[in-house]
XYZ file of C-alpha atoms in Angstrom:
312
model
C -39.271 -7.419 -11.605
C -38.381 -4.036 -9.991
C -34.899 -2.670 -10.388
C -33.712 -3.822 -6.905
C -35.672 -7.054 -6.699
C -33.725 -10.373 -6.764
C -33.880 -12.226 -10.107
C -34.289 -15.874 -10.403
C -31.003 -17.613 -10.139
C -29.779 -19.693 -13.041
C -29.945 -23.447 -12.366
C -26.804 -25.346 -11.721
C -27.164 -26.943 -15.123
C -26.833 -23.492 -16.855
C -23.480 -23.026 -18.593
C -22.100 -19.819 -20.061
C -22.007 -21.118 -23.673
C -21.069 -20.964 -26.511
C -17.540 -20.115 -25.827
C -15.335 -18.226 -28.317
C -11.501 -18.421 -28.534
C -9.021 -15.783 -29.531
C -5.293 -15.442 -29.632
C -4.283 -12.663 -27.262
C -0.621 -12.196 -26.267
C 0.801 -15.463 -24.956
C -2.480 -17.117 -24.618
C -5.310 -18.594 -26.650
C -8.092 -17.204 -24.445
C -11.535 -18.850 -24.084
C -14.275 -16.438 -23.240
C -18.015 -16.040 -23.155
C -19.631 -12.993 -24.749
C -23.132 -11.668 -24.412
C -24.996 -8.452 -25.298
C -24.976 -6.082 -28.232
C -21.572 -5.704 -29.973
C -21.943 -1.908 -29.885
C -22.893 -1.684 -26.263
C -20.627 -0.421 -23.428
C -17.954 -3.109 -22.778
C -17.615 -4.830 -19.398
C -14.733 -7.087 -18.648
C -15.831 -9.684 -15.875
C -12.723 -11.324 -14.397
C -12.960 -14.421 -12.095
C -10.819 -15.524 -9.402
C -9.244 -18.673 -7.643
C -10.662 -21.325 -7.242
C -13.603 -20.434 -9.328
C -14.320 -19.840 -13.069
C -16.561 -17.796 -15.544
C -19.722 -19.198 -13.861
C -19.211 -16.748 -10.925
C -20.942 -14.513 -13.479
C -23.785 -16.930 -14.673
C -26.330 -14.434 -13.376
C -24.411 -11.212 -13.608
C -23.674 -11.587 -17.394
C -27.357 -11.863 -18.488
C -28.442 -8.930 -16.294
C -25.779 -6.641 -17.880
C -26.443 -7.982 -21.354
C -30.142 -7.196 -20.898
C -29.313 -3.573 -20.023
C -27.419 -3.115 -23.234
C -23.808 -4.054 -22.244
C -21.289 -5.974 -24.287
C -20.183 -8.493 -21.623
C -16.894 -10.338 -21.985
C -16.124 -13.096 -19.440
C -12.733 -14.843 -19.987
C -11.237 -17.903 -18.448
C -8.100 -16.647 -16.710
C -4.769 -18.283 -17.561
C -4.633 -21.801 -16.207
C -8.424 -22.270 -16.214
C -10.948 -23.960 -18.525
C -10.159 -24.016 -22.334
C -7.591 -21.116 -22.094
C -4.259 -22.309 -23.218
C -0.655 -21.005 -23.462
C 0.245 -20.685 -27.240
C 4.020 -21.698 -26.697
C 5.018 -24.624 -24.610
C 8.126 -22.633 -23.472
C 6.181 -19.749 -21.933
C 6.642 -19.623 -18.084
C 3.358 -20.674 -16.340
C 3.243 -17.508 -14.332
C 0.314 -16.573 -12.119
C 1.737 -13.164 -11.106
C -0.344 -10.035 -10.928
C 1.322 -8.421 -13.793
C 0.528 -11.339 -16.024
C -3.188 -11.599 -15.347
C -3.533 -7.809 -15.720
C -1.683 -7.831 -19.018
C -3.821 -10.767 -20.182
C -6.971 -8.766 -19.717
C -5.484 -5.806 -21.758
C -4.350 -8.206 -24.493
C -7.758 -9.661 -24.729
C -9.277 -6.196 -25.160
C -6.786 -5.470 -27.932
C -7.524 -8.719 -29.627
C -11.355 -8.027 -29.505
C -10.884 -4.391 -30.606
C -12.260 -2.960 -27.259
C -10.964 0.476 -26.659
C -12.423 1.098 -23.234
C -14.485 -0.926 -20.747
C -15.531 -1.259 -17.178
C -13.024 -3.476 -15.385
C -14.813 -5.725 -12.819
C -13.704 -8.607 -10.727
C -12.977 -10.318 -7.395
C -9.922 -12.212 -6.082
C -7.469 -12.835 -8.940
C -9.868 -11.168 -11.343
C -10.223 -8.054 -9.114
C -6.508 -7.968 -9.030
C -6.384 -7.946 -12.897
C -9.009 -5.273 -12.951
C -7.150 -3.089 -10.272
C -3.846 -3.530 -12.294
C -5.608 -2.392 -15.508
C -7.318 0.519 -13.854
C -4.032 1.694 -12.325
C -1.737 1.270 -15.261
C -4.023 1.908 -18.203
C -6.618 4.429 -16.895
C -7.286 5.568 -20.442
C -8.812 2.202 -21.193
C -10.879 1.990 -18.097
C -14.340 3.476 -17.885
C -14.520 2.538 -14.205
C -13.575 -0.247 -11.775
C -15.626 -2.648 -9.751
C -13.358 -4.381 -7.253
C -14.329 -6.848 -4.460
C -12.048 -6.304 -1.453
C -10.956 -2.790 -2.563
C -7.396 -2.198 -3.769
C -5.798 -5.551 -4.732
C -2.440 -4.697 -6.134
C -0.003 -6.711 -4.100
C 2.659 -5.001 -1.986
C 5.163 -7.769 -2.520
C 8.089 -5.879 -0.838
C 6.180 -6.049 2.484
C 4.588 -9.495 1.942
C 6.450 -10.998 4.851
C 4.918 -8.626 7.455
C 2.675 -10.739 9.554
C -1.016 -9.950 10.116
C -3.128 -10.524 13.068
C -3.205 -14.370 13.903
C -6.876 -14.682 13.110
C -6.291 -13.446 9.689
C -3.421 -15.743 9.145
C -5.473 -18.763 9.899
C -7.675 -18.144 6.805
C -4.646 -18.003 4.505
C -3.586 -21.651 5.312
C -3.719 -22.619 1.639
C -1.307 -19.823 0.591
C 1.295 -21.157 3.127
C 0.555 -24.749 2.069
C 1.201 -23.873 -1.613
C 4.844 -22.674 -0.685
C 5.760 -26.237 -0.139
C 6.255 -28.908 -2.688
C 3.848 -30.932 -0.525
C 1.279 -28.321 -1.344
C 1.965 -28.508 -4.997
C 1.509 -32.223 -4.918
C -1.601 -31.803 -2.691
C -3.182 -29.420 -5.198
C -2.340 -31.715 -8.186
C -3.908 -34.658 -6.425
C -6.916 -32.911 -4.649
C -7.747 -29.875 -6.649
C -11.508 -30.543 -6.221
C -11.372 -31.221 -2.506
C -9.226 -28.181 -1.722
C -11.552 -25.896 -3.876
C -14.708 -27.184 -2.110
C -13.086 -26.552 1.307
C -12.278 -22.956 0.246
C -15.635 -22.381 -1.099
C -17.250 -23.453 2.165
C -14.793 -21.386 4.291
C -14.933 -18.271 2.215
C -18.729 -18.260 1.634
C -20.406 -19.711 4.744
C -23.899 -18.669 3.638
C -23.693 -19.860 0.053
C -25.779 -22.955 -0.382
C -24.168 -24.342 -3.577
C -25.005 -27.828 -4.713
C -22.733 -30.466 -6.193
C -23.702 -29.656 -9.757
C -22.945 -25.981 -9.274
C -19.517 -26.946 -7.844
C -18.714 -29.419 -10.549
C -19.691 -26.904 -13.214
C -16.804 -24.833 -12.160
C -14.404 -27.404 -10.922
C -14.154 -28.748 -14.485
C -12.159 -25.613 -15.288
C -9.476 -26.713 -12.770
C -8.629 -29.703 -14.964
C -6.743 -27.355 -17.252
C -3.077 -28.810 -17.620
C -1.559 -25.527 -16.469
C -3.816 -24.934 -13.490
C -1.430 -26.293 -10.771
C 1.622 -24.544 -12.118
C -0.138 -21.143 -12.555
C -1.732 -21.343 -9.110
C 1.503 -22.426 -7.286
C 3.485 -19.658 -9.064
C 0.785 -17.035 -8.148
C 0.944 -17.771 -4.502
C 4.703 -18.085 -4.374
C 5.400 -14.962 -6.397
C 3.246 -12.778 -4.125
C 5.454 -13.633 -1.217
C 8.615 -12.876 -3.199
C 9.476 -16.557 -3.174
C 9.329 -17.087 -6.951
C 10.813 -15.085 -9.864
C 8.379 -13.428 -12.287
C 8.117 -13.944 -16.024
C 10.731 -11.542 -17.494
C 8.321 -10.328 -20.090
C 6.198 -8.683 -17.243
C 9.258 -7.150 -15.359
C 8.432 -3.537 -16.401
C 4.772 -3.941 -15.413
C 5.794 -5.415 -12.122
C 8.249 -2.535 -11.573
C 5.418 -0.104 -11.961
C 3.116 -2.112 -9.726
C 5.687 -2.163 -6.941
C 5.032 1.508 -6.465
C 1.521 0.660 -5.662
C 0.026 3.182 -8.122
C -3.238 4.917 -7.227
C -6.531 4.160 -9.065
C -7.687 7.370 -10.606
C -10.783 6.089 -12.452
C -14.290 6.016 -10.858
C -14.492 3.134 -8.670
C -17.157 0.962 -6.935
C -15.606 -1.296 -4.192
C -17.640 -4.068 -2.621
C -17.062 -6.323 0.461
C -19.168 -9.390 1.257
C -20.321 -8.951 4.848
C -19.655 -12.712 5.393
C -16.456 -13.142 3.503
C -14.433 -15.872 5.212
C -11.027 -15.022 3.824
C -11.104 -11.129 3.445
C -13.269 -9.718 6.159
C -15.458 -6.750 5.267
C -14.274 -3.259 6.156
C -15.498 0.253 5.845
C -13.012 0.974 3.078
C -11.187 3.538 5.002
C -7.740 1.748 5.057
C -7.689 1.563 1.232
C -9.138 4.984 0.609
C -5.776 6.705 -0.137
C -5.261 4.342 -3.043
C -8.294 5.774 -4.816
C -7.723 9.226 -6.016
C -10.909 9.359 -8.216
C -14.537 9.133 -7.168
C -15.022 5.949 -5.126
C -18.033 4.500 -3.442
C -17.608 1.561 -0.948
C -20.369 -0.903 -0.032
C -20.724 -3.936 2.199
C -23.175 -6.456 0.657
C -25.264 -8.343 3.397
C -25.029 -12.009 3.416
C -22.458 -12.403 0.573
C -19.113 -14.111 0.963
C -15.962 -14.099 -1.176
C -17.527 -15.199 -4.419
C -19.643 -11.998 -4.479
C -20.865 -11.930 -8.053
C -22.298 -15.474 -7.834
C -23.669 -14.976 -4.470
C -25.086 -11.381 -4.873
C -25.321 -10.936 -8.604
C -27.816 -8.000 -8.365
C -25.473 -5.934 -6.180
C -22.538 -6.638 -8.560
C -24.437 -5.874 -11.653
C -25.778 -2.734 -10.075
C -22.309 -1.554 -9.296
C -21.247 -1.949 -12.905
C -24.303 -0.183 -14.207
C -23.830 2.750 -11.792
C -20.353 3.291 -13.451
C -21.754 3.065 -16.905
C -24.703 5.492 -16.270
C -22.539 8.185 -14.317
């Protein structure tokens, strides 16, 4: 296979196993690890409503190139669990960013490439902005993902608002009940809307949807979408981090930002609007044919972006 040729995709029966489990901050985090323990570390962070299998093809590609690859289940997903029943089931951006850093500490990882999309891209952006000394470089789908909560109620163009129906639905108790009763059906609708060219089969979907059976999934998801609109209080333990994020801090580390050309929820851009938020070297690319779940749809492009940062 040449460097840019597509590799064969893993079958839908392929799972990222075995999983490991480690206590990190308020969580017991389940994660998959691949590659040499002394290789350059890469944190691969997944989004909603997906799971670690967004990286089922990315992880082995990076491991084969000598990387130590860590793919954790985000809070509220898969076997990741809260260690204390009294801990708020927060899904706020400060929490998912802090979770990634706590996992690095628990695993003894000093510096890593932070890479992700959707919630995972937000965690990666939070880490890169607030802890640049721990970040070799950032790969973020949809550019700068730190939320401007103070201005969250400013409307967008109507065609953009339509795609966010699920966010508005989740503000209602009807939406919470709907997610609890129909988590698979909602996820499948969103997958199809957000990635119109991705021909996933039922086995592929179910492999990931199992992660949404986590007992905290509904609470964490609902809190995430209410908090970002300023309609839910944050967990007090993250108040200082959230205060720092409210300033929309710039990302100073080298960054590769990717957009899927056919992303059905966050349309591709030329990267110009977010350029002021990247004060370090930044390369922006639009990936043809890819939708919102870019690492699973275009793993070669995602892995190449990671390796570009490592080799620079």
